[in-house]
mmCIF file of C-alpha atoms and ligand atoms in Angstrom:
data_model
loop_
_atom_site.group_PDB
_atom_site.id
_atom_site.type_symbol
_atom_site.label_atom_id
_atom_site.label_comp_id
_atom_site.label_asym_id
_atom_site.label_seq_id
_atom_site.Cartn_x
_atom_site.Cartn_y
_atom_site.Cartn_z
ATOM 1 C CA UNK X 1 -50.427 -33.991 26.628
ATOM 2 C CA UNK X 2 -53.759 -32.588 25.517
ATOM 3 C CA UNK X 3 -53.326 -29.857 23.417
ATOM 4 C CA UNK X 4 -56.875 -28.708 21.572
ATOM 5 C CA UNK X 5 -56.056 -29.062 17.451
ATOM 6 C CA UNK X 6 -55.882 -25.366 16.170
ATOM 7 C CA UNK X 7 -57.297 -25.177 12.069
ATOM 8 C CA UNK X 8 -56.300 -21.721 11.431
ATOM 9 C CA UNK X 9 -56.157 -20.413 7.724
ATOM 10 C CA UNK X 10 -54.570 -16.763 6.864
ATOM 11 C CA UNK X 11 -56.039 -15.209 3.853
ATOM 12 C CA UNK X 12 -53.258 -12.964 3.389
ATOM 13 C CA UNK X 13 -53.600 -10.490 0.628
ATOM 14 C CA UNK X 14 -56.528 -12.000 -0.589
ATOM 15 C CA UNK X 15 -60.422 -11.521 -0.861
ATOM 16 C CA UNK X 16 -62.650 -8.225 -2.024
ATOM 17 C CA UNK X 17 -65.945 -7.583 0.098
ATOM 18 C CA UNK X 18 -68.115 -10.382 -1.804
ATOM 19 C CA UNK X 19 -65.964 -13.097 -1.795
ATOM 20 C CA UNK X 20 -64.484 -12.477 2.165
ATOM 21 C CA UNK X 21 -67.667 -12.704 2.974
ATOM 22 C CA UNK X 22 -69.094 -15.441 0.864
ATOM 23 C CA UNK X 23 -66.221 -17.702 2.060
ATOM 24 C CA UNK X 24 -66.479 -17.025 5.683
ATOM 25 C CA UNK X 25 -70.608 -17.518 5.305
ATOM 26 C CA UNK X 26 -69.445 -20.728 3.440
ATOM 27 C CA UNK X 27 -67.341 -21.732 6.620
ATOM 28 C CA UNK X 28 -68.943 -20.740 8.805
ATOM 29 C CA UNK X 29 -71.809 -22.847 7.832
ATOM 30 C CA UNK X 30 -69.258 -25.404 7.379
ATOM 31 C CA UNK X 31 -67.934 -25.786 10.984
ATOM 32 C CA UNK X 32 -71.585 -25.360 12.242
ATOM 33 C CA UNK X 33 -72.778 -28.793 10.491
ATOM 34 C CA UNK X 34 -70.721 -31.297 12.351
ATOM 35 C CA UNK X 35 -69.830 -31.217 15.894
ATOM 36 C CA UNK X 36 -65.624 -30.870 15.959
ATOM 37 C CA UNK X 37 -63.369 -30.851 18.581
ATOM 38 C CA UNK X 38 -60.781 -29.003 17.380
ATOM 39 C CA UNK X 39 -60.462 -24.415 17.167
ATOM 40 C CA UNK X 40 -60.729 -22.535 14.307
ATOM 41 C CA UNK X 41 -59.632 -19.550 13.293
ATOM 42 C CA UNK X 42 -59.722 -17.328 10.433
ATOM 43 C CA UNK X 43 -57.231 -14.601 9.917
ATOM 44 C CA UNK X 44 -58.758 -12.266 6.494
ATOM 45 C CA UNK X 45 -56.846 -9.044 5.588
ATOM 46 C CA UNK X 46 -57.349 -5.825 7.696
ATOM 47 C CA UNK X 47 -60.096 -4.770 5.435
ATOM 48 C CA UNK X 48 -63.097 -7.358 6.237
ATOM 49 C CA UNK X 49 -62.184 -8.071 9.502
ATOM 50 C CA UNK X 50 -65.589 -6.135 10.351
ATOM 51 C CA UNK X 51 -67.393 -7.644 7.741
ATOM 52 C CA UNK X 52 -66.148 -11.234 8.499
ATOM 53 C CA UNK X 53 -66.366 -11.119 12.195
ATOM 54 C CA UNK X 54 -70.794 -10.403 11.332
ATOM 55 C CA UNK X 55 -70.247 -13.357 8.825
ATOM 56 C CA UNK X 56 -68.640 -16.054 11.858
ATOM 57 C CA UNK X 57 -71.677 -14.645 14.194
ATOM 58 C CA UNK X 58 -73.349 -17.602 16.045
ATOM 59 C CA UNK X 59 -69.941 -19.784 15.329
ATOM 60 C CA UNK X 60 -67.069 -20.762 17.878
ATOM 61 C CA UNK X 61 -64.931 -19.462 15.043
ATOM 62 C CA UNK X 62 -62.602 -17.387 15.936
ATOM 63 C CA UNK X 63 -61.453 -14.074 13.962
ATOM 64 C CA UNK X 64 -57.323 -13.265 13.876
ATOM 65 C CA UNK X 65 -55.571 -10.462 12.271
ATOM 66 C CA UNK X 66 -51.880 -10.917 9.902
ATOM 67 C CA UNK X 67 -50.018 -8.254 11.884
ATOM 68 C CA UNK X 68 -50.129 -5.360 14.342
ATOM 69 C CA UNK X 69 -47.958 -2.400 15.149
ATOM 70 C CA UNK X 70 -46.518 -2.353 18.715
ATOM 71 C CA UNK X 71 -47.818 1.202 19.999
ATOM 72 C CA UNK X 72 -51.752 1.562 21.296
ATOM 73 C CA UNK X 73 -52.500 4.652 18.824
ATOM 74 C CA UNK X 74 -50.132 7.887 17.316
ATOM 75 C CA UNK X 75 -48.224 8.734 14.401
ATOM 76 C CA UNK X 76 -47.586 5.464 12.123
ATOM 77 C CA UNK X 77 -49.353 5.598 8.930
ATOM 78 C CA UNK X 78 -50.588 2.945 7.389
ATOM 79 C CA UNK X 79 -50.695 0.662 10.519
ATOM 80 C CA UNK X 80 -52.655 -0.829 12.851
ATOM 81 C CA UNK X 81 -52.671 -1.122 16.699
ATOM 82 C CA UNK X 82 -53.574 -3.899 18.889
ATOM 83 C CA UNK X 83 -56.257 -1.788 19.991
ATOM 84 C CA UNK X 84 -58.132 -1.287 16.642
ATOM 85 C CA UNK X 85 -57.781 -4.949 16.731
ATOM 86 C CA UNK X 86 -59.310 -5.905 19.516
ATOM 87 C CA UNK X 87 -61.797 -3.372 18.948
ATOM 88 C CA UNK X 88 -63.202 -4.978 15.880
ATOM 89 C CA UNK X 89 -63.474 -8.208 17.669
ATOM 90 C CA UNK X 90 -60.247 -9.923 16.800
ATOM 91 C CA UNK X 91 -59.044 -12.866 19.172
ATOM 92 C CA UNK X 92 -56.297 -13.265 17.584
ATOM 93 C CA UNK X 93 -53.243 -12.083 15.446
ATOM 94 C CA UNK X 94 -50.390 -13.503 13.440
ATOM 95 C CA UNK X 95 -46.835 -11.914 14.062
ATOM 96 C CA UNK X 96 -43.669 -12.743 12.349
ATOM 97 C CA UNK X 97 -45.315 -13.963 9.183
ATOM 98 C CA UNK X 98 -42.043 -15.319 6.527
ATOM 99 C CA UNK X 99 -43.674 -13.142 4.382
ATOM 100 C CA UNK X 100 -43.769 -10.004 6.681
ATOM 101 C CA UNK X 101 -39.950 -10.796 8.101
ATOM 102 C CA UNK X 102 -38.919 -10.823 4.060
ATOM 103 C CA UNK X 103 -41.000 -7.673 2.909
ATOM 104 C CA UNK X 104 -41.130 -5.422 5.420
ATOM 105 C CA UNK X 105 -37.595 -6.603 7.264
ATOM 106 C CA UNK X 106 -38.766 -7.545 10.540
ATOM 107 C CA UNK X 107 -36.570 -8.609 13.101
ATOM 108 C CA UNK X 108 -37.577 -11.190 16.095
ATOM 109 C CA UNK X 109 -36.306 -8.051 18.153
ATOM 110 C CA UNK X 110 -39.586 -6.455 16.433
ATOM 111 C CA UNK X 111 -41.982 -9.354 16.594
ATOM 112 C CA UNK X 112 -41.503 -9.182 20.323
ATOM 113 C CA UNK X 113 -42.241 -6.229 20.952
ATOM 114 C CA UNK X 114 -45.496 -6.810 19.162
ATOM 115 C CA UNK X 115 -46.091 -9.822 20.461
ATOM 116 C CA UNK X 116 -45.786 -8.131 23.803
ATOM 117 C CA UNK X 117 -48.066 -5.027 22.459
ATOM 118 C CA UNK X 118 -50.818 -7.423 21.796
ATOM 119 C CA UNK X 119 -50.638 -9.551 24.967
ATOM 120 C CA UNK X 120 -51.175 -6.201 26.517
ATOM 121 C CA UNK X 121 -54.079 -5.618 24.407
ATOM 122 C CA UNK X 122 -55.364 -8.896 24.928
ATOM 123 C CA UNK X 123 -54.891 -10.467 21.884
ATOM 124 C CA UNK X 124 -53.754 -14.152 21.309
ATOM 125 C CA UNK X 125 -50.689 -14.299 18.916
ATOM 126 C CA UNK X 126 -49.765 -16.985 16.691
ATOM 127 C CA UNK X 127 -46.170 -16.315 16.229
ATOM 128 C CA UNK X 128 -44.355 -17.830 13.112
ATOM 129 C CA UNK X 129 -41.140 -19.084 12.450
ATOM 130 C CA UNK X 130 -39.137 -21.014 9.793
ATOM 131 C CA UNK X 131 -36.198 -21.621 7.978
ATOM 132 C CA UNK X 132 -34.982 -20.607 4.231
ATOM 133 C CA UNK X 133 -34.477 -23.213 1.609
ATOM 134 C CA UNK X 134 -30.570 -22.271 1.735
ATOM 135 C CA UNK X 135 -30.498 -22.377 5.674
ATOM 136 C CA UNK X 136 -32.226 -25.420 5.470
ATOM 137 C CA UNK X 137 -29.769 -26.913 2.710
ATOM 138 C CA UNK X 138 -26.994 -25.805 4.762
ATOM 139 C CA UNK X 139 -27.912 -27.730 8.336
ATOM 140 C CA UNK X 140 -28.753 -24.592 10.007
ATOM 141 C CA UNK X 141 -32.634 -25.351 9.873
ATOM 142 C CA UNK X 142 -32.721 -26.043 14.042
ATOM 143 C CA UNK X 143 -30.877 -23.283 15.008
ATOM 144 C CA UNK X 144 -32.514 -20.412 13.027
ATOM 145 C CA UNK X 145 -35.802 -21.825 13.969
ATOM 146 C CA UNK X 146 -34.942 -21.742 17.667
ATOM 147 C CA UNK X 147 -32.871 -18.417 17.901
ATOM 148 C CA UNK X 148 -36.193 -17.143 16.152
ATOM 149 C CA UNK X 149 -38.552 -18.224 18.829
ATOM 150 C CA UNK X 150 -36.375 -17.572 21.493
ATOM 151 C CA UNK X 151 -35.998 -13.507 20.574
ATOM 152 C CA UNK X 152 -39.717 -13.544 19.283
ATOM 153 C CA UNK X 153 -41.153 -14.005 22.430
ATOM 154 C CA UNK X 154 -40.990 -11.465 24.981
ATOM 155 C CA UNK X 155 -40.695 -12.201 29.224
ATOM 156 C CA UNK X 156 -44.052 -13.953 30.434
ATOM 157 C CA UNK X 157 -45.855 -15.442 27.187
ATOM 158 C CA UNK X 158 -47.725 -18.359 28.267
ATOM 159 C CA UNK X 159 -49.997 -21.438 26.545
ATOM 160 C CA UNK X 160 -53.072 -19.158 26.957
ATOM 161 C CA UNK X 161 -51.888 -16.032 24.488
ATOM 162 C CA UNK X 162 -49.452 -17.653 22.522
ATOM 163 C CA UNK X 163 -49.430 -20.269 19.905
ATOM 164 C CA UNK X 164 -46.242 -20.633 17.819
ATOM 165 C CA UNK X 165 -46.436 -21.751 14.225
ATOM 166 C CA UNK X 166 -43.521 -23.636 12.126
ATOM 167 C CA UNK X 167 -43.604 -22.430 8.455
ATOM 168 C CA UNK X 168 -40.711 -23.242 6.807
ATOM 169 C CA UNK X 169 -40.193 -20.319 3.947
ATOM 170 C CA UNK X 170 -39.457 -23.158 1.077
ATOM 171 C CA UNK X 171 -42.735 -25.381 1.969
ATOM 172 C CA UNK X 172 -44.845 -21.558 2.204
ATOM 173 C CA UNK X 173 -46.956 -21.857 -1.493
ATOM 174 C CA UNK X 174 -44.987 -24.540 -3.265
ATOM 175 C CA UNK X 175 -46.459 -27.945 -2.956
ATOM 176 C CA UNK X 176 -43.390 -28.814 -1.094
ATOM 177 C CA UNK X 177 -43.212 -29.978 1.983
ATOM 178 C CA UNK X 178 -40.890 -31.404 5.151
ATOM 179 C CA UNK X 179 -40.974 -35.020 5.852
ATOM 180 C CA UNK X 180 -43.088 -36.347 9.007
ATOM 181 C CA UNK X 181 -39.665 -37.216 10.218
ATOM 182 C CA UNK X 182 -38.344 -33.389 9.895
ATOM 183 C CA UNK X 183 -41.272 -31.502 10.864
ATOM 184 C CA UNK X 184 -41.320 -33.592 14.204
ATOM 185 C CA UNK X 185 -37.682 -33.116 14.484
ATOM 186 C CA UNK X 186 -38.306 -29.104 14.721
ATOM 187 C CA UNK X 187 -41.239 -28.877 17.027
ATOM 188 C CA UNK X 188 -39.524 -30.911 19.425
ATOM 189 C CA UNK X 189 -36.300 -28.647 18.989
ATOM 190 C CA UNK X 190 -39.219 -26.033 19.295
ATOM 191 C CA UNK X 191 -40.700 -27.499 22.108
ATOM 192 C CA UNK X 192 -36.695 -27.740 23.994
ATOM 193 C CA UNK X 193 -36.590 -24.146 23.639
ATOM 194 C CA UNK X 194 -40.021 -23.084 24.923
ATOM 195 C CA UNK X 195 -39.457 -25.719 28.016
ATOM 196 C CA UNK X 196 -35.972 -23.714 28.735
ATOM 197 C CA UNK X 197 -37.641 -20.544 28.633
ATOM 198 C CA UNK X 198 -40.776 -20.928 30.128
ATOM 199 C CA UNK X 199 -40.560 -24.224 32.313
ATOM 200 C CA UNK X 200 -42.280 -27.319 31.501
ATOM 201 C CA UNK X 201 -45.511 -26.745 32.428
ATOM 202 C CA UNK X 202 -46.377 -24.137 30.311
ATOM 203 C CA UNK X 203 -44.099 -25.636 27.416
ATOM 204 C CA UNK X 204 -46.161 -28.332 26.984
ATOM 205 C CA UNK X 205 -49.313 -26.614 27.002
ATOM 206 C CA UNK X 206 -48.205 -24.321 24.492
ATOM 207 C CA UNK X 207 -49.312 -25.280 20.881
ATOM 208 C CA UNK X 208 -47.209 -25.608 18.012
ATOM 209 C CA UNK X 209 -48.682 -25.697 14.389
ATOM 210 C CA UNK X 210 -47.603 -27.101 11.050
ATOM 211 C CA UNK X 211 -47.424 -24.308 8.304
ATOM 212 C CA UNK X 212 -46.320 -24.728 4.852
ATOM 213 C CA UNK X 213 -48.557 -26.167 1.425
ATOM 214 C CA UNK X 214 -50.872 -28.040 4.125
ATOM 215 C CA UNK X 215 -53.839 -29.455 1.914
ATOM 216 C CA UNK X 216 -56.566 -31.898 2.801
ATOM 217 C CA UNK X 217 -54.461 -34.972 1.309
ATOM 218 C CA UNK X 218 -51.608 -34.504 3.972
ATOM 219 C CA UNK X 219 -53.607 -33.038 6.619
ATOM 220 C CA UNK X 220 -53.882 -36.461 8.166
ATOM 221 C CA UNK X 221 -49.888 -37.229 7.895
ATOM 222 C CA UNK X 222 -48.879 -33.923 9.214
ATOM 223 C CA UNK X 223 -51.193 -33.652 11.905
ATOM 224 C CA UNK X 224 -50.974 -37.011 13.362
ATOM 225 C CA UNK X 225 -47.766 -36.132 14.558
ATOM 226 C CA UNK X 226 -47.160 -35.834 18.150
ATOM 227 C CA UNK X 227 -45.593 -32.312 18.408
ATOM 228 C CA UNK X 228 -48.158 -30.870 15.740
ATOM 229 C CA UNK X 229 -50.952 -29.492 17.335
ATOM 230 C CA UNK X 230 -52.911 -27.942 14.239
ATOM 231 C CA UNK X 231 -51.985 -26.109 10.773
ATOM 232 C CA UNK X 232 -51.838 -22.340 9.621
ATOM 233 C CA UNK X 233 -53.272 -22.759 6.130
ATOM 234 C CA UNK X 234 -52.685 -20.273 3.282
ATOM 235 C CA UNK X 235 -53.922 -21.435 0.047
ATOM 236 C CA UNK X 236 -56.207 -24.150 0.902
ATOM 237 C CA UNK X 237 -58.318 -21.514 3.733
ATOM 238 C CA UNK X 238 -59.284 -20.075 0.357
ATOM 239 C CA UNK X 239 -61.598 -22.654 -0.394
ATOM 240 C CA UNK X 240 -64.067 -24.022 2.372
ATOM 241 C CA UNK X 241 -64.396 -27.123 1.414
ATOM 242 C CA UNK X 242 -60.022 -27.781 1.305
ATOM 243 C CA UNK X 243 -60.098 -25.601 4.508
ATOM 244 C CA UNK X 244 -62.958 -28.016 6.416
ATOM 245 C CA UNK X 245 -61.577 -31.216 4.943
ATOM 246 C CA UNK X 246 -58.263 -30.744 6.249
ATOM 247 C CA UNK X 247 -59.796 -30.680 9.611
ATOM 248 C CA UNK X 248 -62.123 -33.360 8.897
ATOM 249 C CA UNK X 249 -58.837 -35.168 7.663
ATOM 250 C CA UNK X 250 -56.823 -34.770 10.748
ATOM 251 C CA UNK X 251 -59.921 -36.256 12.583
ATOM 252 C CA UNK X 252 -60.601 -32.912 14.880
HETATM 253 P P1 13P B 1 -49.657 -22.146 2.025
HETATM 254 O O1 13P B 1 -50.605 -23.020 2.787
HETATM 255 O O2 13P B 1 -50.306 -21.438 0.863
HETATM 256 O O3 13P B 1 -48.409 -22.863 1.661
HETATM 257 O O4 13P B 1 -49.220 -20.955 3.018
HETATM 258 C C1 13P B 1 -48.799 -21.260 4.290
HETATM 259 C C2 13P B 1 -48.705 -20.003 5.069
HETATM 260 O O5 13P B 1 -47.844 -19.175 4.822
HETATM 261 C C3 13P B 1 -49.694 -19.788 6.145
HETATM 262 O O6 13P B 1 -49.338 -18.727 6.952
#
């Protein structure tokens, strides 16, 4: 199946107005110098998205949010619609971040309905999922990671607005990460699920990245395998040269 590679780094809670921008100028520069086959997006916090989406100008890079609330506009303070998004030129937006289901409780009952919310919008989500340390430890690692995607995605998602990424919460930061053998092992549980609930076409369009302490040295290991269809990149999007290698590593 041809699925196009997705490089896709989230900034999370990092970056003040020089160095968003210097990094995504960096980047963007970056991606321009070589011809690549595969999509990038970067996904800063709420507060350049403006300033970084005039930084990617003239680049096929595209710009992604970390979250969204689920109503157009109203009463919720301190969040942000799928409107505002789109408005300041976001394609697309993480949902159901480990770090977001752990801090602010979200449930995959919630993630849907945002997911759902920004489909609506017209948003692309990237929508995470991933298992503890302990759930791993105690066999449960295919399971939660397939209840999760099958209550985080709402009726009608398809390969065109939804990419799902595996994170699992232990590799998120540490150094750590899955085997080959078990990462493939979950996105082809992932990919069961998505074929039961959406039929096989779409299933096997649909892309599933790698999440979790992905650097340039095992960009080429994780990526090479056949359910992985790109990374979500913490850390290492913090640096454009780790960021580009790791594409230039997994040969896209
Ligand atoms: P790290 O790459 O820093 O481990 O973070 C992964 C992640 O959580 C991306 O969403």
């Amino acid at each position: 199946m041809n699925r196009k590679m997705m490089i896709a780094g989230n900034w999370k809670m990092n970056g003040l107005t020089a160095e968003g921008v210097s990094l995504a100028k960096e980047i963007t520069d970056k991606v321009k110098a070589k011809k690549r086959t595969c999509e990038f997006v970067v996904c800063p916090p709420f507060t350049l998205l403006s300033l970084v989406k005039k930084a990617l100008r003239g680049s096929k890079i595209a710009l992604g949010a970390q979250d969204c609330h689920w109503a157009e506009k109203g009463a919720h303070t301190g969040d942000i619609s799928p409107a505002m998004l789109r408005d300041l030129g976001c394609e697309y937006v993480i949902l159901g971040h480990s770090e977001r289901r752990a801090d602010h409780k979200e449930s995959s009952a919630l993630i849907g309905k945002k997911v759902e919310a920004a489909h609506s919008f017209g948003l692309k989500t990237i929508v995470c999922v991933g298992e503890t340390l302990e759930q791993r430890e105690s066999g449960k690692t295919i399971d939660v990671c397939s209840k999760q995607v099958r209550e985080s995605l709402p009726e009608g998602v398809k390969a065109a607005n939804t990419v799902i990424a595996y994170e699992p919460v232990w590799a998120i930061g540490t150094g750590k990460t899955p085997t080959p053998q078990e990462v493939e092992e979950v996105h082809a549980a992932i990919r069961g699920v998505l074929t039961k609930k959406l039929g096989k076409s779409e299933a096997d369009k649909m892309r599933i990245l790698y999440g979790g302490s992905v650097k340039p040295s095992n960009a080429k290991e994780m990526l090479s395998l056949e359910d992985v269809d790109g990374a979500l990149i913490g850390g290492a999007s913090l640096k454009a040269d780790d960021f580009i290698a790791i594409s230039d590593n997994a040969g896209c």
